[in-house]
Tab-separated table of C-alpha atoms and ligand atoms in Angstrom:
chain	number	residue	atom	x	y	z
A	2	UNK	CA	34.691	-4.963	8.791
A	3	UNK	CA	34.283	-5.152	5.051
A	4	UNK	CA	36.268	-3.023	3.040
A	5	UNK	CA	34.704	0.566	1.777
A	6	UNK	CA	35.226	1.284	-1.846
A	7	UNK	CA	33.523	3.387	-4.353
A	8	UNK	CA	30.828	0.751	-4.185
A	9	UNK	CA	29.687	1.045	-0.987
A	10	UNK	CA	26.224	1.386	0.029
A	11	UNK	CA	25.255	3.411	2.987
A	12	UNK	CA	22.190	2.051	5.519
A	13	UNK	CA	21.900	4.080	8.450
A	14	UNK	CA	19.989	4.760	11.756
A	15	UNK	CA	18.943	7.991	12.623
A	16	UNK	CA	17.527	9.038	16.089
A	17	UNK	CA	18.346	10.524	19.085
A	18	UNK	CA	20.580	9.337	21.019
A	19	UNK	CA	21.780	6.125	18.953
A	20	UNK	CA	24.834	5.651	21.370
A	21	UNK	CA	23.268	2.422	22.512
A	22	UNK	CA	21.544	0.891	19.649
A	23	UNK	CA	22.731	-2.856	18.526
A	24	UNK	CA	21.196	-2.489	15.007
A	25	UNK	CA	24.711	-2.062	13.871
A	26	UNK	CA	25.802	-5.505	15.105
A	27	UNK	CA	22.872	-6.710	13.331
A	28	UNK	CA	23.243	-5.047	10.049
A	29	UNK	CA	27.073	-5.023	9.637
A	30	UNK	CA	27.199	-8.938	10.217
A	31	UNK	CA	24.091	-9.344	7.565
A	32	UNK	CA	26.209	-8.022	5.396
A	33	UNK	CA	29.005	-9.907	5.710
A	34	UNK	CA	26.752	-13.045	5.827
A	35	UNK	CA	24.600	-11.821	2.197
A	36	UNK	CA	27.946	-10.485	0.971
A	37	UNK	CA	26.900	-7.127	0.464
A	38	UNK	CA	29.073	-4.424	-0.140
A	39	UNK	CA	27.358	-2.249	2.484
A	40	UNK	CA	27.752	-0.566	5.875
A	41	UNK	CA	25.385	0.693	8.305
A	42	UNK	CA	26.221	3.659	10.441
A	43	UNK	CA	24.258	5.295	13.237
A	44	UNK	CA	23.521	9.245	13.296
A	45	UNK	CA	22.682	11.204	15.763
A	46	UNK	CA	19.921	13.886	15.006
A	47	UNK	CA	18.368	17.112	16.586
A	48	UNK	CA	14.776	17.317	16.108
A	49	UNK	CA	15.115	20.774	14.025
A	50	UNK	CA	17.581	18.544	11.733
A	51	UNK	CA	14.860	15.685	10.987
A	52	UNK	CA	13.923	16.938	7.344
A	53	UNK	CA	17.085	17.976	6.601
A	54	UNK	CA	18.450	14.521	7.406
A	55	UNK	CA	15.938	12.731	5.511
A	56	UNK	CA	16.460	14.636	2.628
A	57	UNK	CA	20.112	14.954	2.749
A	58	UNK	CA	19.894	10.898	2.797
A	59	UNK	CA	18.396	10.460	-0.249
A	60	UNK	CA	20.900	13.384	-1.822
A	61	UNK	CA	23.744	11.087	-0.251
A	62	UNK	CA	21.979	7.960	-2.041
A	63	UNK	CA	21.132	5.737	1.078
A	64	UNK	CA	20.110	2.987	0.622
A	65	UNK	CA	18.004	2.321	3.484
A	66	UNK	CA	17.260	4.084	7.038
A	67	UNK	CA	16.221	3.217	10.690
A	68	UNK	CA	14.584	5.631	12.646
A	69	UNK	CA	14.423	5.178	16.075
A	70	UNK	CA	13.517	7.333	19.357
A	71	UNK	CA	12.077	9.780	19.314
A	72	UNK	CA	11.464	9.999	15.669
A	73	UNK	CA	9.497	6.963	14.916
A	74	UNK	CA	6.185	8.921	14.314
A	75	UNK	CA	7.785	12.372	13.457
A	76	UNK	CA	9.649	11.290	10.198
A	77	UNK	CA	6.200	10.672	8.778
A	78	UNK	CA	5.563	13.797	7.257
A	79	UNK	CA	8.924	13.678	5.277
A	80	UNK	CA	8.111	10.393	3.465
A	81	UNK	CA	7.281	9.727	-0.126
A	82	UNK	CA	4.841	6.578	0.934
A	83	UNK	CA	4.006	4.831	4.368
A	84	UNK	CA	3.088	1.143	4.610
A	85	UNK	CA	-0.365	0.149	5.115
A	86	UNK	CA	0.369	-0.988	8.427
A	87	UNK	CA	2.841	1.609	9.808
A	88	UNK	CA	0.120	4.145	8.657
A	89	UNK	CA	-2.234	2.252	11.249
A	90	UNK	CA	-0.039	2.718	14.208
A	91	UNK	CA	1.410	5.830	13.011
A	92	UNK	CA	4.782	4.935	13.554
A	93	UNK	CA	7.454	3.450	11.201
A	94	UNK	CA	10.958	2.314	12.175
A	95	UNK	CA	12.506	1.923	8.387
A	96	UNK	CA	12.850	3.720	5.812
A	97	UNK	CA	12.959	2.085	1.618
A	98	UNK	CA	14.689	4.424	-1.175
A	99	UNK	CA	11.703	4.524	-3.352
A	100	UNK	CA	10.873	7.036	-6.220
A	101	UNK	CA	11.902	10.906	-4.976
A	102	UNK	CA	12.403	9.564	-1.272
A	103	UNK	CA	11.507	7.228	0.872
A	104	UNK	CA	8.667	4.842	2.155
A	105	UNK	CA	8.070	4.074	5.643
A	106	UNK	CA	6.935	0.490	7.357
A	107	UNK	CA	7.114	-0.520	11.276
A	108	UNK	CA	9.589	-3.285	10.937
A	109	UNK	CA	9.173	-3.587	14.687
A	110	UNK	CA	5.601	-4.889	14.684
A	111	UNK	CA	6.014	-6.884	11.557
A	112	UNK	CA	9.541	-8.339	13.293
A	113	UNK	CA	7.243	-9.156	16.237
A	114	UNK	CA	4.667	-11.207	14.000
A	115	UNK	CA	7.633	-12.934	12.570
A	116	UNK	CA	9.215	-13.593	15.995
A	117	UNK	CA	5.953	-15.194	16.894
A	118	UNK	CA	5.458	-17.201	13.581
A	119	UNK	CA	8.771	-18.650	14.535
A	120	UNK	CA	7.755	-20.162	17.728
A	121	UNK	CA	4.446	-21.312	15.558
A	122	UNK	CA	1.912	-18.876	16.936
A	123	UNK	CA	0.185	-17.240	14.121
A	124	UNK	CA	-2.147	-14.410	15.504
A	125	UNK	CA	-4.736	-14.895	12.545
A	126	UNK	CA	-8.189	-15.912	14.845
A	127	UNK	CA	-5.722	-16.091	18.400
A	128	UNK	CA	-7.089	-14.545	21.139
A	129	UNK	CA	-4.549	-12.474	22.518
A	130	UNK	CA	-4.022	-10.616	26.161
A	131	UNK	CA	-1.904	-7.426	26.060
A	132	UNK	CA	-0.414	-5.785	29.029
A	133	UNK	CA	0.159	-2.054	28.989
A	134	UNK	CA	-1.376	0.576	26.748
A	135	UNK	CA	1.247	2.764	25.989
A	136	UNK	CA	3.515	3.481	22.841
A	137	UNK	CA	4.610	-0.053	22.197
A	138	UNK	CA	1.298	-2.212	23.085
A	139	UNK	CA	-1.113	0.347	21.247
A	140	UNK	CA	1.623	-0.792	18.177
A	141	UNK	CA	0.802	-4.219	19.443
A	142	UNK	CA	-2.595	-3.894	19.523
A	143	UNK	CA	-2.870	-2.321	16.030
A	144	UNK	CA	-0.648	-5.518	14.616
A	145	UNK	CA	-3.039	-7.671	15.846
A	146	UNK	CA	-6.163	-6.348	14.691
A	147	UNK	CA	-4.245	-6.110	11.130
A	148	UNK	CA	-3.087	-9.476	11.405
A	149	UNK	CA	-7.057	-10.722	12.452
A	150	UNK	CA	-6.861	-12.270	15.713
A	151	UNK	CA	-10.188	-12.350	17.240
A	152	UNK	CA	-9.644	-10.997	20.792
A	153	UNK	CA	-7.158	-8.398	22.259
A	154	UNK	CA	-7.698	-8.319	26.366
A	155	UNK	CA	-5.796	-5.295	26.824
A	156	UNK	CA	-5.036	-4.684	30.595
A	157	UNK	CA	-3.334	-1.139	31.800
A	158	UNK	CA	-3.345	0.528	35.093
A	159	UNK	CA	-4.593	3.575	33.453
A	160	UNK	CA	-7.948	2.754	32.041
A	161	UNK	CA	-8.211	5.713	30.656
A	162	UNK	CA	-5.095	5.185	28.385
A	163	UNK	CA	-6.650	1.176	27.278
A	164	UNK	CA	-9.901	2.893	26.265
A	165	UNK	CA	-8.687	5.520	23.850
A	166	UNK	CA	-6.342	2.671	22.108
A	167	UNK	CA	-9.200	0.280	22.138
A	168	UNK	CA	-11.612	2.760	20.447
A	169	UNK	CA	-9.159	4.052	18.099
A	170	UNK	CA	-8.257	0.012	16.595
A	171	UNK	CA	-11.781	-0.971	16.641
A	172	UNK	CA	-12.967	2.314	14.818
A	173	UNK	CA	-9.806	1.485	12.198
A	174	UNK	CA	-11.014	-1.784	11.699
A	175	UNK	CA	-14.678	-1.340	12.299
A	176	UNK	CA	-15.039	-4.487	14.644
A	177	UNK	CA	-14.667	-4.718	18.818
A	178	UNK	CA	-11.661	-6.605	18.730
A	179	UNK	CA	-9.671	-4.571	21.674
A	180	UNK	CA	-11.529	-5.121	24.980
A	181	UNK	CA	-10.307	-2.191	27.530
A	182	UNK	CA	-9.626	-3.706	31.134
A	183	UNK	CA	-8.018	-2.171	34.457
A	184	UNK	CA	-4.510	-3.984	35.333
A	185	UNK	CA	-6.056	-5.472	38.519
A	186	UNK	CA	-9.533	-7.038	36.400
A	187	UNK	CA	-7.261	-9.505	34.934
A	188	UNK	CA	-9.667	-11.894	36.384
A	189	UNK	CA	-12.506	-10.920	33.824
A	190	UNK	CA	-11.011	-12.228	31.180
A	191	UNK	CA	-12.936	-15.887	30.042
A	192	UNK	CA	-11.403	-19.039	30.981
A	193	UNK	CA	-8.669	-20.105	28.339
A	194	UNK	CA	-5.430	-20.270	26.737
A	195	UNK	CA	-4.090	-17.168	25.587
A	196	UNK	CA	-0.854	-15.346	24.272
A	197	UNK	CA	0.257	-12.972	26.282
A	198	UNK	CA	1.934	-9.730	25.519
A	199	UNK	CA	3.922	-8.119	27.999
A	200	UNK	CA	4.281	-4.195	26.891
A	201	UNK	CA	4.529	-2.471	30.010
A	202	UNK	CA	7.756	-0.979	30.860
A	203	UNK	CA	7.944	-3.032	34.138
A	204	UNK	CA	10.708	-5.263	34.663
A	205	UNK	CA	13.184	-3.584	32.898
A	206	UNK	CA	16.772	-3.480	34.286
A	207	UNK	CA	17.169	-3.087	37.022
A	208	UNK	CA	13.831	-3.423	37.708
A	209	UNK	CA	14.571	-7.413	37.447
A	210	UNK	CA	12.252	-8.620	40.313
A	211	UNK	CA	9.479	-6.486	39.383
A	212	UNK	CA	6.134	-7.581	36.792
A	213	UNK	CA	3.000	-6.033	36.029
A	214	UNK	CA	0.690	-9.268	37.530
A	215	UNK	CA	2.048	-11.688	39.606
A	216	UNK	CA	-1.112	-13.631	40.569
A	217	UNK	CA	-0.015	-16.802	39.818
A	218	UNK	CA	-4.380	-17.587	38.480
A	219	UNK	CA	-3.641	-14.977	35.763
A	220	UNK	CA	-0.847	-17.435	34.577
A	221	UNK	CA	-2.339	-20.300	34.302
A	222	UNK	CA	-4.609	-18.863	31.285
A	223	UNK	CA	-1.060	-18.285	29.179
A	224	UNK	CA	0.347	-20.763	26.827
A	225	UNK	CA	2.627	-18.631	25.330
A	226	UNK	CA	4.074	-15.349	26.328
A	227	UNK	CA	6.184	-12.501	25.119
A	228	UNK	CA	7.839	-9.729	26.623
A	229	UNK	CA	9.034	-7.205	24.548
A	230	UNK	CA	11.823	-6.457	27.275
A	231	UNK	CA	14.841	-7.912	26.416
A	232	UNK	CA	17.057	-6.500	29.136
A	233	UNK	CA	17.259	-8.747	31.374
A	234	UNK	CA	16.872	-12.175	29.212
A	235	UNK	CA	14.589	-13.524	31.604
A	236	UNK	CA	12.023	-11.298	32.843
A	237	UNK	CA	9.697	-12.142	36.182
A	238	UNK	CA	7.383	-12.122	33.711
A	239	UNK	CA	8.401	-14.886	31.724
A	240	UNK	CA	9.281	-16.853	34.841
A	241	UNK	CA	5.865	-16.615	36.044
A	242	UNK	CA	4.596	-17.484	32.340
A	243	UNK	CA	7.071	-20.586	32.851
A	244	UNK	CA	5.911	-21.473	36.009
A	245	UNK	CA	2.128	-21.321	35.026
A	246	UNK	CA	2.842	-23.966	32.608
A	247	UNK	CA	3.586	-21.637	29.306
A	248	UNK	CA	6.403	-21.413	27.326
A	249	UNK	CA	8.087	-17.680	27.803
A	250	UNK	CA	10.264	-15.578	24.983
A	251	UNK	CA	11.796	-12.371	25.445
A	252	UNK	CA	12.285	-9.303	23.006
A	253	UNK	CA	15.538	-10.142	21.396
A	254	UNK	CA	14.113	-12.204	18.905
A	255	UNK	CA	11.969	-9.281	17.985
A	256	UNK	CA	14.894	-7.069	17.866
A	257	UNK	CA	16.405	-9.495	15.934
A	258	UNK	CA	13.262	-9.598	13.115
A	259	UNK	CA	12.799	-6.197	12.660
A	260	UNK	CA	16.234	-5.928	11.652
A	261	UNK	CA	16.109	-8.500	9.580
A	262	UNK	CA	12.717	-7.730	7.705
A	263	UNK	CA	14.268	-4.026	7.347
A	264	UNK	CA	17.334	-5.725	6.062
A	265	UNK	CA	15.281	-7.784	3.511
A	266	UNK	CA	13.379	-4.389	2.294
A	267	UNK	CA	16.731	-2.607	2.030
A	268	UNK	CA	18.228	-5.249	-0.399
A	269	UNK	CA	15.144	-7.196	-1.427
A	270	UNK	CA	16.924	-10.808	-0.213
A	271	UNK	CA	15.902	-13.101	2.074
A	272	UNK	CA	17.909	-13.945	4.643
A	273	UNK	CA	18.033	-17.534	5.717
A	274	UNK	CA	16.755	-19.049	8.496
A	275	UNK	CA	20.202	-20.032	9.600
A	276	UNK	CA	21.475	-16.351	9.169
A	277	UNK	CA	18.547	-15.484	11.313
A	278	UNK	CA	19.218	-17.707	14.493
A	279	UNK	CA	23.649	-16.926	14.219
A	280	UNK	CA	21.908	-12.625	14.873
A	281	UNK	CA	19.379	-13.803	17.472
A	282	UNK	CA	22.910	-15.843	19.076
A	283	UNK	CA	24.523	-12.406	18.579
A	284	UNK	CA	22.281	-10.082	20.131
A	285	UNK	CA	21.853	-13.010	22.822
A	286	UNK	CA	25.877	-12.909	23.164
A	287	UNK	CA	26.103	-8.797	23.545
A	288	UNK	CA	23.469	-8.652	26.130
A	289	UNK	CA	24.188	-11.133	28.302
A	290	UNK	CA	25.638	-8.473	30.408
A	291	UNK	CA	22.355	-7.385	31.805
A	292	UNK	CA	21.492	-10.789	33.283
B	24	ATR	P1	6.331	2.790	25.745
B	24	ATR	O1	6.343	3.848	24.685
B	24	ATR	O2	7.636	2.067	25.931
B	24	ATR	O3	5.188	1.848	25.598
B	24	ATR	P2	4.944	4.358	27.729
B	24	ATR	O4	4.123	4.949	26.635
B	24	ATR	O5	5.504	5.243	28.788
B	24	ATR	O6	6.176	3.579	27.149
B	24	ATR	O7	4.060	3.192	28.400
B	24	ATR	C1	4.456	2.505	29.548
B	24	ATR	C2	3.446	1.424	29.873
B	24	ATR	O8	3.873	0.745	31.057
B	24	ATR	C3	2.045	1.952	30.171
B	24	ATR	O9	1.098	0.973	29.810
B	24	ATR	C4	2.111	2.132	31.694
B	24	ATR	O10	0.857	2.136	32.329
B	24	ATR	P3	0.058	3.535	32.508
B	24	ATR	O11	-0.559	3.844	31.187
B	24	ATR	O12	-0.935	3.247	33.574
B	24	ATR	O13	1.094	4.548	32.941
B	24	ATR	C5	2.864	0.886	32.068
B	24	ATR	N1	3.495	0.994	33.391
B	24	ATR	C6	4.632	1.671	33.695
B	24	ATR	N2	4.921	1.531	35.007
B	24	ATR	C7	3.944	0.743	35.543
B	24	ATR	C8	3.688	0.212	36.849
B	24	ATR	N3	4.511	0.456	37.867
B	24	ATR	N4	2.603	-0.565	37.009
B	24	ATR	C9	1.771	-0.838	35.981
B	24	ATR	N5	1.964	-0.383	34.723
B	24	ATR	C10	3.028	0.401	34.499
C-alpha cells in the first residue's frame, strides 16, 4: 500500500454489497504499477443513498467511480453525460469527473471488446452466437451491434425474453442484426464458424458440471468462445468449446479490461500491455480458489 498524503486521489466503487468485489486488487496494483498517488476504496450504498453518494463524490473530489450491482442502470439519472454506448444498453459501470459531475460509460462491454481484440477477434462484420438474453447478453448484444458485426444468433430458453432484446437493438440500429432463437433451435443456425458468447448464468460455481448446450453438433460451429463466467476458470462450456475444436476464454480477462479501460478514463494513461497481462495473472492468482 502506497502511502496517503494530502495528495491523494480517491477512486472508488459504489454498490451494494461490494464485500466481494476484486476491483480493488485491480486498481490499487495499477497504481502502484503507473505510480499514481491514488487509492481506490469500495462503498457500500443503500438505494435511498444513491444521489446523495454521487453527489457527495464529486463534493469529496473523486476522481473516478465504479458502480456496480444493483446500481449499474440506476445511477443514470444522476450523471452530467453518458457515453454513446452505455446510453445504448442503459447501463454504465464507471463513472469520469467531468464538468459539474460525472459521465457514465459501460467499461464492462467495452473491456469485453478489448478482451476479444486481444485474442485477435474483432467483432466488426463477425457473425456472432449469444447464449442467454438476460442483463449481461442484452449488454452483449447491444456491443455488438455498436461494434458492426453482421449477425447476432441469440439463443435463450425464454423466447420471449430474446425477442424483446432483439427488437429493441435492431430498432436502435435500424438493421436485423439480432436473430431471436429458442435455447433448444440451436440447430437453425447456418453452417459456420462462429464466436460464441456464453451469457447465461449456467455454470457458475458450484454449478461446475452444468452448461446451457451440450450437444456436442452445436460445438463444432465455434471457433472461438467466451464465457463471461469466471468462477470456475474453466467452465463446461469452454471444455465443450475445446473439445469441438475452438479455442475457449473465460471472464477474467474481461474483468480484467474493464478495469483497466476505467482505469485509463480515470487518469487518461494507457496502461501497457505488460501491466495488463501481470492484473489478468492477478485476478487469475485470487480466484484460483473456485477451481
Ligand atoms: P444477468 O443479469 O446476469 O444476465 P439474468 O438477467 O437473471 O442475469 O439472466 C440469466 C440468463 O441465464 C437468462 O438468459 C436465463 O434464461 P431465461 O431468460 O430463460 O430465464 C439464463 N438461464 C438461467 N438459468 C438457466 C437454465 N437453467 N437453463 C437455460 N438458461 C438459463
Amino acid at each position: 500500500m502506497r502511502d496517503v498524503d494530502g495528495r491523494t486521489r480517491v477512486c472508488s466503487l459504489i454498490g451494494n454489497p461490494v464485500e466481494h468485489t476484486l476491483s480493488p486488487l485491480i486498481h490499487n496494483t495499477l497504481a502502484e504499477y503507473t505510480e499514481k498517488n491514488l487509492i481506490y476504496v469500495p462503498f457500500s450504498v443503500e438505494a435511498d443513498r444513491l444521489e446523495a453518494a454521487v453527489r457527495g463524490a464529486y463534493a469529496l473530489h473523486i476522481l473516478g467511480l465504479n458502480v456496480t450491482v444493483p446500481y449499474k442502470s440506476a445511477v443514470i439519472p444522476y450523471l452530467e453525460e453518458v457515453d454513446e454506448l452505455a446510453k445504448q444498453i442503459g447501463a454504465v459501470n464507471t463513472l469520469v469527473r467531468c464538468e459539474g459531475g460525472y459521465k457514465g460509460y459501460n467499461t464492462d462491454m467495452t473491456g469485453l471488446k478489448r478482451a476479444m481484440e486481444s485474442d485477435g477477434i474483432y467483432l466488426e462484420g463477425e457473425s456472432v452466437i449469444l447464449l442467454g438474453a438476460g442483463g449481461a447478453a442484452r449488454a452483449v448484444a447491444f456491443l455488438c451491434a455498436h461494434a458492426g458485426a453482421e449477425k447476432v444468433w441469440m439463443l435463450n430458453r425464454t423466447l420471449e425474453r430474446a425477442d424483446r432484446v432483439a427488437e429493441e437493438v435492431n430498432s436502435v440500429f435500424g438493421r436485423d442484426c439480432v436473430t431471436p432463437l429458442l435455447l433448444t433451435d440451436y440447430d437453425k443456425i447456418p453452417k459456420g464458424k462462429y464466436v460464441a458468447v456464453q451469457g447465461t448464468s449456467v455454470g457458475l460455481h458450484p454449478d461446475v458440471e452444468a452448461a446451457v448446450v451440450t450437444d456436442s453438433a452445436f460445438y463444432e460451429k465455434v471457433h472461438t468462445g467466451y464465457d463471461l463466467v469466471y468462477k470456475p476458470g474453466d467452465t463446461k462450456f469452454m471444455q465443450l468449446v475445446r473439445a469441438g475444436g475452438g479455442r475457449a476464454f473465460n471472464g477474467l480477462k474481461m474483468l480484467a479490461w474493464q478495469g483497466i479501460l476505467a482505469y485509463e478514463l480515470w487518469n487518461d494513461i494507457v496502461v501497457t500491455k505488460e501491466q495488463a497481462q501481470n492484473i489478468i495473472e492477478k485476478l487469475r492468482e485470487k480466484t484460483k480458489v473456485y477451481e
